[in-house]
PDB file of C-alpha atoms in Angstrom:
ATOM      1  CA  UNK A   1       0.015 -39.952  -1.174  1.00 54.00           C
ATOM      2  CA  UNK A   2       1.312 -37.449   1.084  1.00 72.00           C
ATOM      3  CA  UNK A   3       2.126 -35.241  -1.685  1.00 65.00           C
ATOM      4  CA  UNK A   4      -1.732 -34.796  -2.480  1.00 67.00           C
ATOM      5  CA  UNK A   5      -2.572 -33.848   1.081  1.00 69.00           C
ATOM      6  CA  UNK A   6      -0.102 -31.027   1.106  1.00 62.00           C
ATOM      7  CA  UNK A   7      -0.717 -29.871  -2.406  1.00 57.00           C
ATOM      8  CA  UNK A   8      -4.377 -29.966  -1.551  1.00 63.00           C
ATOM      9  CA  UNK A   9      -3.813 -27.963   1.890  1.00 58.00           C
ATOM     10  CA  UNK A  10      -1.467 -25.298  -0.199  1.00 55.00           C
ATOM     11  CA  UNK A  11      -4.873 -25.137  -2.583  1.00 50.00           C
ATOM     12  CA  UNK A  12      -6.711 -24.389   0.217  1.00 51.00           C
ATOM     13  CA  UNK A  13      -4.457 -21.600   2.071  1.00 58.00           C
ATOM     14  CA  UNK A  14      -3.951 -19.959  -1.064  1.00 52.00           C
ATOM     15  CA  UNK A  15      -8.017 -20.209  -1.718  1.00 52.00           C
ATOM     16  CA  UNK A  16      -8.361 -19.090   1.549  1.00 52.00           C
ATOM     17  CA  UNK A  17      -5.867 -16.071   1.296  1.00 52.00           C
ATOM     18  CA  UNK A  18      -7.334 -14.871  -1.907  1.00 50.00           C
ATOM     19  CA  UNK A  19     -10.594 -14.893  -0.445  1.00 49.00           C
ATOM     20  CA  UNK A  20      -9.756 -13.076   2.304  1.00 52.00           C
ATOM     21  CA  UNK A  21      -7.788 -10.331   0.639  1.00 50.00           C
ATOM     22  CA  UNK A  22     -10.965  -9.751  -2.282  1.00 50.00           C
ATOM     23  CA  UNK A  23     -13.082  -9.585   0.680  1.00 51.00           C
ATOM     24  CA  UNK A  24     -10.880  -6.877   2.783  1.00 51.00           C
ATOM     25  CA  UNK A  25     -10.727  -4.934  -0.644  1.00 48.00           C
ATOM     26  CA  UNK A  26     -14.756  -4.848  -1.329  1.00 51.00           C
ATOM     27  CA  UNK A  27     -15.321  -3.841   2.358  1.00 51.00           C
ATOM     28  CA  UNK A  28     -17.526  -0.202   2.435  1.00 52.00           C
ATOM     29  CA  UNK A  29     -13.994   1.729   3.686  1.00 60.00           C
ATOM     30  CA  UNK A  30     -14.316   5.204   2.143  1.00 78.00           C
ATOM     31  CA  UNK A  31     -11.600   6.983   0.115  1.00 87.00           C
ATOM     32  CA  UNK A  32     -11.451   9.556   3.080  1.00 92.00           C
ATOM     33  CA  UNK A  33      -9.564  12.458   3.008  1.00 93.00           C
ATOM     34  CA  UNK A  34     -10.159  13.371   6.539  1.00 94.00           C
ATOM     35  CA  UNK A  35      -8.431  10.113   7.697  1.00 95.00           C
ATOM     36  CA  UNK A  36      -5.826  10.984   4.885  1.00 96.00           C
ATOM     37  CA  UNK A  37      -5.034  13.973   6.501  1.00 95.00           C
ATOM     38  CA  UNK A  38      -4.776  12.778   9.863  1.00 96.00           C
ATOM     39  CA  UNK A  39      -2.393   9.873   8.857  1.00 94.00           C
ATOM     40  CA  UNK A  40      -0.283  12.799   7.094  1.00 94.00           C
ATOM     41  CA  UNK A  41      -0.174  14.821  10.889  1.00 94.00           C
ATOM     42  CA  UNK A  42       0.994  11.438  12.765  1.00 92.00           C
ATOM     43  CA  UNK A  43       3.426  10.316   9.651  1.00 89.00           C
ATOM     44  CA  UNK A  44       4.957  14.438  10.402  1.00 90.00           C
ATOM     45  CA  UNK A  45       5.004  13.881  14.035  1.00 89.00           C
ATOM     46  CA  UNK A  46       6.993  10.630  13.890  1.00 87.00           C
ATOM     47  CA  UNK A  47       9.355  12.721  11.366  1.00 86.00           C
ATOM     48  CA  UNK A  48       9.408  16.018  10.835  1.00 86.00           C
ATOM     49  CA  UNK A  49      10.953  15.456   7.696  1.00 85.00           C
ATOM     50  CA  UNK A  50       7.700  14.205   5.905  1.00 88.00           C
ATOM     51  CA  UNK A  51       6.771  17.794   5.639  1.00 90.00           C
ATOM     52  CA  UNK A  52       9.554  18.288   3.493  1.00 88.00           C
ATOM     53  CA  UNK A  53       8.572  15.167   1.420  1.00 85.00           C
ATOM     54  CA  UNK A  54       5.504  16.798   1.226  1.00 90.00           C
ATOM     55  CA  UNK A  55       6.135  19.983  -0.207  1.00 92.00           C
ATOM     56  CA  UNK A  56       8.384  19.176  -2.403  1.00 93.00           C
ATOM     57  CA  UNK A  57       6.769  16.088  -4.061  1.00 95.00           C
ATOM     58  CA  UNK A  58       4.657  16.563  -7.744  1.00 97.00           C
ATOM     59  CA  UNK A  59       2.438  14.576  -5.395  1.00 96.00           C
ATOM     60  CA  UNK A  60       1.443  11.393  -3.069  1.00 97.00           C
ATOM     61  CA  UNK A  61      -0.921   8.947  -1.867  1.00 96.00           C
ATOM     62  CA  UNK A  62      -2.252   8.072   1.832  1.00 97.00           C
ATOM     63  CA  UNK A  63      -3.197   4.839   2.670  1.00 95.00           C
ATOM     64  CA  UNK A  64      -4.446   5.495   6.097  1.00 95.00           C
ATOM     65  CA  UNK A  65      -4.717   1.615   7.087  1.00 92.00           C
ATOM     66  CA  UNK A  66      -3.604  -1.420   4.923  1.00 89.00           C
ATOM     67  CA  UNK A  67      -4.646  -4.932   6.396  1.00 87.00           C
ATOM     68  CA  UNK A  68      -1.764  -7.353   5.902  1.00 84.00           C
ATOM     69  CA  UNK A  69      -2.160 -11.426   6.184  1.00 82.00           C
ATOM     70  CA  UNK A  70      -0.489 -14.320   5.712  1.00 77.00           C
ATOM     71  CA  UNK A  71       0.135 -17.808   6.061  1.00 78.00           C
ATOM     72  CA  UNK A  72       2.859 -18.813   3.910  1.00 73.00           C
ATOM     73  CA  UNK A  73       0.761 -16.814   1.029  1.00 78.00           C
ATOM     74  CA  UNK A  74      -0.382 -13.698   1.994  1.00 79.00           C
ATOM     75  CA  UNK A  75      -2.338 -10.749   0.925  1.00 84.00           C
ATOM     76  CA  UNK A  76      -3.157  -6.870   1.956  1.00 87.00           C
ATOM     77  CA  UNK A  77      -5.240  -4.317   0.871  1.00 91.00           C
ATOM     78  CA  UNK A  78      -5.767  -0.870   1.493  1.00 93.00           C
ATOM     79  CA  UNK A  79      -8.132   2.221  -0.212  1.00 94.00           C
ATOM     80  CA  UNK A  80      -6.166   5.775   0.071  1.00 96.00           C
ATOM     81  CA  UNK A  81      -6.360   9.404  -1.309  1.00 97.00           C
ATOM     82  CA  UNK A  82      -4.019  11.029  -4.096  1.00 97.00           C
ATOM     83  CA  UNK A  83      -2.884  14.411  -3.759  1.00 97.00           C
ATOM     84  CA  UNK A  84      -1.454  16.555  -6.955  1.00 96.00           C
ATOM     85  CA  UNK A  85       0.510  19.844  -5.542  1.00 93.00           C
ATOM     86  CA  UNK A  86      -1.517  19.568  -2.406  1.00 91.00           C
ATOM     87  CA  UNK A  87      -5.096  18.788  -3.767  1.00 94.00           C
ATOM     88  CA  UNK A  88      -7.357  15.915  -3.926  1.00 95.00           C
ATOM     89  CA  UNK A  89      -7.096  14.300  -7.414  1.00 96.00           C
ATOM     90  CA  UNK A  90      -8.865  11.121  -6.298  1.00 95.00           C
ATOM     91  CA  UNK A  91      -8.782   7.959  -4.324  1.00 95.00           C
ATOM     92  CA  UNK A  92      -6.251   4.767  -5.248  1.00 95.00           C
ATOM     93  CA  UNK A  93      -6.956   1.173  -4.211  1.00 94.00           C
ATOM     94  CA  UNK A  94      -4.246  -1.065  -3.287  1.00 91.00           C
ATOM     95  CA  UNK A  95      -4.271  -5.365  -3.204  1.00 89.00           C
ATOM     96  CA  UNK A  96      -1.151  -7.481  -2.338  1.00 85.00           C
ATOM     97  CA  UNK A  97      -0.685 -10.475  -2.985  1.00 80.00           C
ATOM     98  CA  UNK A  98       2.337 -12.221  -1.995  1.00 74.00           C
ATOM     99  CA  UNK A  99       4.165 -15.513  -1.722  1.00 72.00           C
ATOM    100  CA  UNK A 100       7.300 -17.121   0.624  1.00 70.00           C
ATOM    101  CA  UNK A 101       8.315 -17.486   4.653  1.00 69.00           C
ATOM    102  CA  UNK A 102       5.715 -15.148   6.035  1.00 70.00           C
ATOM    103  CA  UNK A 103       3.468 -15.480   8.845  1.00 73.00           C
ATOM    104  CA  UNK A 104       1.172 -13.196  10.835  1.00 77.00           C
ATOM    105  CA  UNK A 105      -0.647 -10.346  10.117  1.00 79.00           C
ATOM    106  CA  UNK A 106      -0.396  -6.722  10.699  1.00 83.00           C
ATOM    107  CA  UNK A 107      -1.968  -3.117  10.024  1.00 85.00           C
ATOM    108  CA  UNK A 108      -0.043  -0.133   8.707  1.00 87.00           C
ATOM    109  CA  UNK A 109      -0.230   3.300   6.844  1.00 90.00           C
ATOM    110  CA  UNK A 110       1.444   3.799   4.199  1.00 90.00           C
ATOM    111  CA  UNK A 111       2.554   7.023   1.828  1.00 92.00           C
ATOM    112  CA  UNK A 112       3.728   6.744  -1.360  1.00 92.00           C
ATOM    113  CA  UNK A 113       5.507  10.048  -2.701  1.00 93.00           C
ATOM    114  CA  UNK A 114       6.187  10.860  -7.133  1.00 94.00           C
ATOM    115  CA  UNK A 115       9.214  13.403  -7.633  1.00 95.00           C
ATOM    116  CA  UNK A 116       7.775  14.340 -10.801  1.00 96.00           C
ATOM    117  CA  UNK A 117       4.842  14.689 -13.054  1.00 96.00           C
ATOM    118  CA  UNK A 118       5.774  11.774 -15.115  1.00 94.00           C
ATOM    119  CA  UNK A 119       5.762   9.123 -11.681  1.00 92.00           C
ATOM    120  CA  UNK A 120       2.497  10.801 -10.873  1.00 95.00           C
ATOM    121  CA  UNK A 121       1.152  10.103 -14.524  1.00 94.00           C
ATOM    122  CA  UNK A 122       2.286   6.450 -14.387  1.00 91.00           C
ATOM    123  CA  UNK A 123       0.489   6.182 -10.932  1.00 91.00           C
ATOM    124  CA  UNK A 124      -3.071   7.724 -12.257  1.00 91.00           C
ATOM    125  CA  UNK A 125      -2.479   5.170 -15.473  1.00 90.00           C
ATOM    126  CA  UNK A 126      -2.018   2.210 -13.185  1.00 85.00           C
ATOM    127  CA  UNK A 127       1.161   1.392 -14.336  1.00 80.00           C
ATOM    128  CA  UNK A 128       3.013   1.309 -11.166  1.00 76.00           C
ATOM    129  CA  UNK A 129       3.205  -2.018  -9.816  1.00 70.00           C
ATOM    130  CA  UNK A 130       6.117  -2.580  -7.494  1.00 67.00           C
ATOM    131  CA  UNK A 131       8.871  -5.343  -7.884  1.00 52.00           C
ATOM    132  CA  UNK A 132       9.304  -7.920  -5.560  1.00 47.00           C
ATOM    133  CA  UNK A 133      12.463  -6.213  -4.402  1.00 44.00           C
ATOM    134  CA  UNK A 134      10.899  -2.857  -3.441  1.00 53.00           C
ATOM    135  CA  UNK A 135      10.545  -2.501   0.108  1.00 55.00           C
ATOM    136  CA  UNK A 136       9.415   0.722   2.188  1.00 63.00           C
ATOM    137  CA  UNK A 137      11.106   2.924   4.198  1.00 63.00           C
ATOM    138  CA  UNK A 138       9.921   2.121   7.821  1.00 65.00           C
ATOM    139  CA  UNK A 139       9.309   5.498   9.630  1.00 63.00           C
ATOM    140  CA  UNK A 140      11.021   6.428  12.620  1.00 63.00           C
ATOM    141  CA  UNK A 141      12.684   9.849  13.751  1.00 60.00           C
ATOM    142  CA  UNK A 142      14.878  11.925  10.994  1.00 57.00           C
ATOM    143  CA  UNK A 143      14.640   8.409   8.946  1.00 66.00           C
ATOM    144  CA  UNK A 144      13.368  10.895   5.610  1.00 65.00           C
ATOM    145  CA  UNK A 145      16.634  12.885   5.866  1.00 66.00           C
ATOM    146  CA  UNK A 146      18.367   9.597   3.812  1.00 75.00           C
ATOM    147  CA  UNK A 147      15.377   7.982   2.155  1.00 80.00           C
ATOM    148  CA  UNK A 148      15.977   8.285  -1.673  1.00 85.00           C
ATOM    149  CA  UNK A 149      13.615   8.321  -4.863  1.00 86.00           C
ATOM    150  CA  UNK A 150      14.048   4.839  -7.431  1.00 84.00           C
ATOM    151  CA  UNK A 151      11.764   5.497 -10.746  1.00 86.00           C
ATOM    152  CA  UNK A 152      10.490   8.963  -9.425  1.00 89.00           C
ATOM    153  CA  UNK A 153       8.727   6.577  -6.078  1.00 89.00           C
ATOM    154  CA  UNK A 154       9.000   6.492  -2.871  1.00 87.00           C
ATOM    155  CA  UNK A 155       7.483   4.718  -0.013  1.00 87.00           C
ATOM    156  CA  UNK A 156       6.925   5.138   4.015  1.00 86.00           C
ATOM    157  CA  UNK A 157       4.881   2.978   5.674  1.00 85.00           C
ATOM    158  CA  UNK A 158       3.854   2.543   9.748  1.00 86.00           C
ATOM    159  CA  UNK A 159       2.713   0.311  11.979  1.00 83.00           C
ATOM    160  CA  UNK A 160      -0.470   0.299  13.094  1.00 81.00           C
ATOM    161  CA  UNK A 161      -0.190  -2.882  15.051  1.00 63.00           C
ATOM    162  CA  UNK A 162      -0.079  -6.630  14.851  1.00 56.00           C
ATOM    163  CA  UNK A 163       3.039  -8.520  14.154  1.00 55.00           C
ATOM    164  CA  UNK A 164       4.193 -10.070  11.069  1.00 52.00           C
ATOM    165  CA  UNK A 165       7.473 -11.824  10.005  1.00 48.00           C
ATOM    166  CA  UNK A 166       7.868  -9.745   6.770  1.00 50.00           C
ATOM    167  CA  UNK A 167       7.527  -6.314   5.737  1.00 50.00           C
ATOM    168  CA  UNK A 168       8.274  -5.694   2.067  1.00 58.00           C
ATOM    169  CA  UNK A 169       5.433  -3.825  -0.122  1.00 64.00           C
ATOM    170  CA  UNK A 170       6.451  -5.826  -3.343  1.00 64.00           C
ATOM    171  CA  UNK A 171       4.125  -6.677  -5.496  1.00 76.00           C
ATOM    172  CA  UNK A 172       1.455  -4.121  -4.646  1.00 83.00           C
ATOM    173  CA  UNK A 173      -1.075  -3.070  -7.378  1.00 87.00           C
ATOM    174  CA  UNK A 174      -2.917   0.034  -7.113  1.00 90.00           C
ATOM    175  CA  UNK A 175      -6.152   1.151  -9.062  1.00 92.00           C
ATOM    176  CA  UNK A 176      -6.922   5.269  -9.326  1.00 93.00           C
ATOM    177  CA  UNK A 177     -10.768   6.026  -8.918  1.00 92.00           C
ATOM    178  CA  UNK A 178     -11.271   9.561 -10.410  1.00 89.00           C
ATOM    179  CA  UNK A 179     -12.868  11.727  -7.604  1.00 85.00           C
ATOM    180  CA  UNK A 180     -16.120  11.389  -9.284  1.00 80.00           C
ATOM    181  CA  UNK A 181     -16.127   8.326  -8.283  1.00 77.00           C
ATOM    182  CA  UNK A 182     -14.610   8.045  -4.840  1.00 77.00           C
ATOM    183  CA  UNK A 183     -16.927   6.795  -2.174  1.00 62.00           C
TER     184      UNK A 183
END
């Protein structure tokens, strides 16, 4: 008996979750390239490194502010800007969805940097989906110095506020709009 109560309430949460993460993605945020640039400036204050990251990257994508949730089963989602070598190529979306011991819920920005043409290409495809081991790079003072590209990615992210128990970006899924279509 008690096992249909909590299966039922898990229904629910995750219901509820879902819900909440579809709605966060199909708010009227902008792909905006002014608050792109802006997140860029504070992510090269925190570090002056970035800049480096930055000129030296094929290109990147700036997620301004992600929304993070959960209860148990959480989700986050997030609309940015891609740059190719320095220009606008177009605007990415971002969901989450994620399960296990979480609780809380958070905002951050978040920039994801491709070493090479061929991590950019997967990007713009919508291939790149990370694993539920990936986790970002948490920015902080002269942290870029030692961060390290896996499969031509990497990832910084920064707290915006809230507070969460968990912090890993696994399992993101991203969707490139073509600048024709950014909003």
């Amino acid at each position: 008996m008690n096992y249909k109560r909590v299966f039922t309430s898990l229904l629910l949460i995750v219901f509820f979750t879902a819900f909440q993460a579809e709605a966060q993605r199909k708010k009227k945020k902008k792909h905006d390239p002014e608050k792109a640039q802006t997140t860029m400036v504070e992510f090269k204050k925190v570090d002056s490194g970035m800049a480096n990251f930055a000129s030296k990257a094929y290109g990147y994508a700036v997620f301004p502010s992600i929304g993070k949730g959960a209860i148990g089963i959480g989700g986050a989602a997030g609309k940015g800007v891609v740059y190719e070598k320095g220009k606008v190529a177009g605007g990415v979306n971002m969901t989450q969805i994620s399960f296990g011991f979480q609780f809380g819920g958070q905002a951050y920005s978040e920039v994801i940097f491709f070493e090479d043409a061929a991590a950019f290409e997967r990007f713009k495809e919508n291939e790149l989906q990370f694993a539920a081991q990936v986790s970002a790079v948490a920015l902080k003072s002269g942290i870029s110095a030692n961060a390290k590209y896996s499969d031509g990615v990497v990832v910084f992210t920064m707290a915006k506020g809230g507070l969460m128990y968990e912090a890993s970006v696994g399992g993101q899924r991203f969707k490139f709009i073509t600048p024709n279509k950014m909003k």
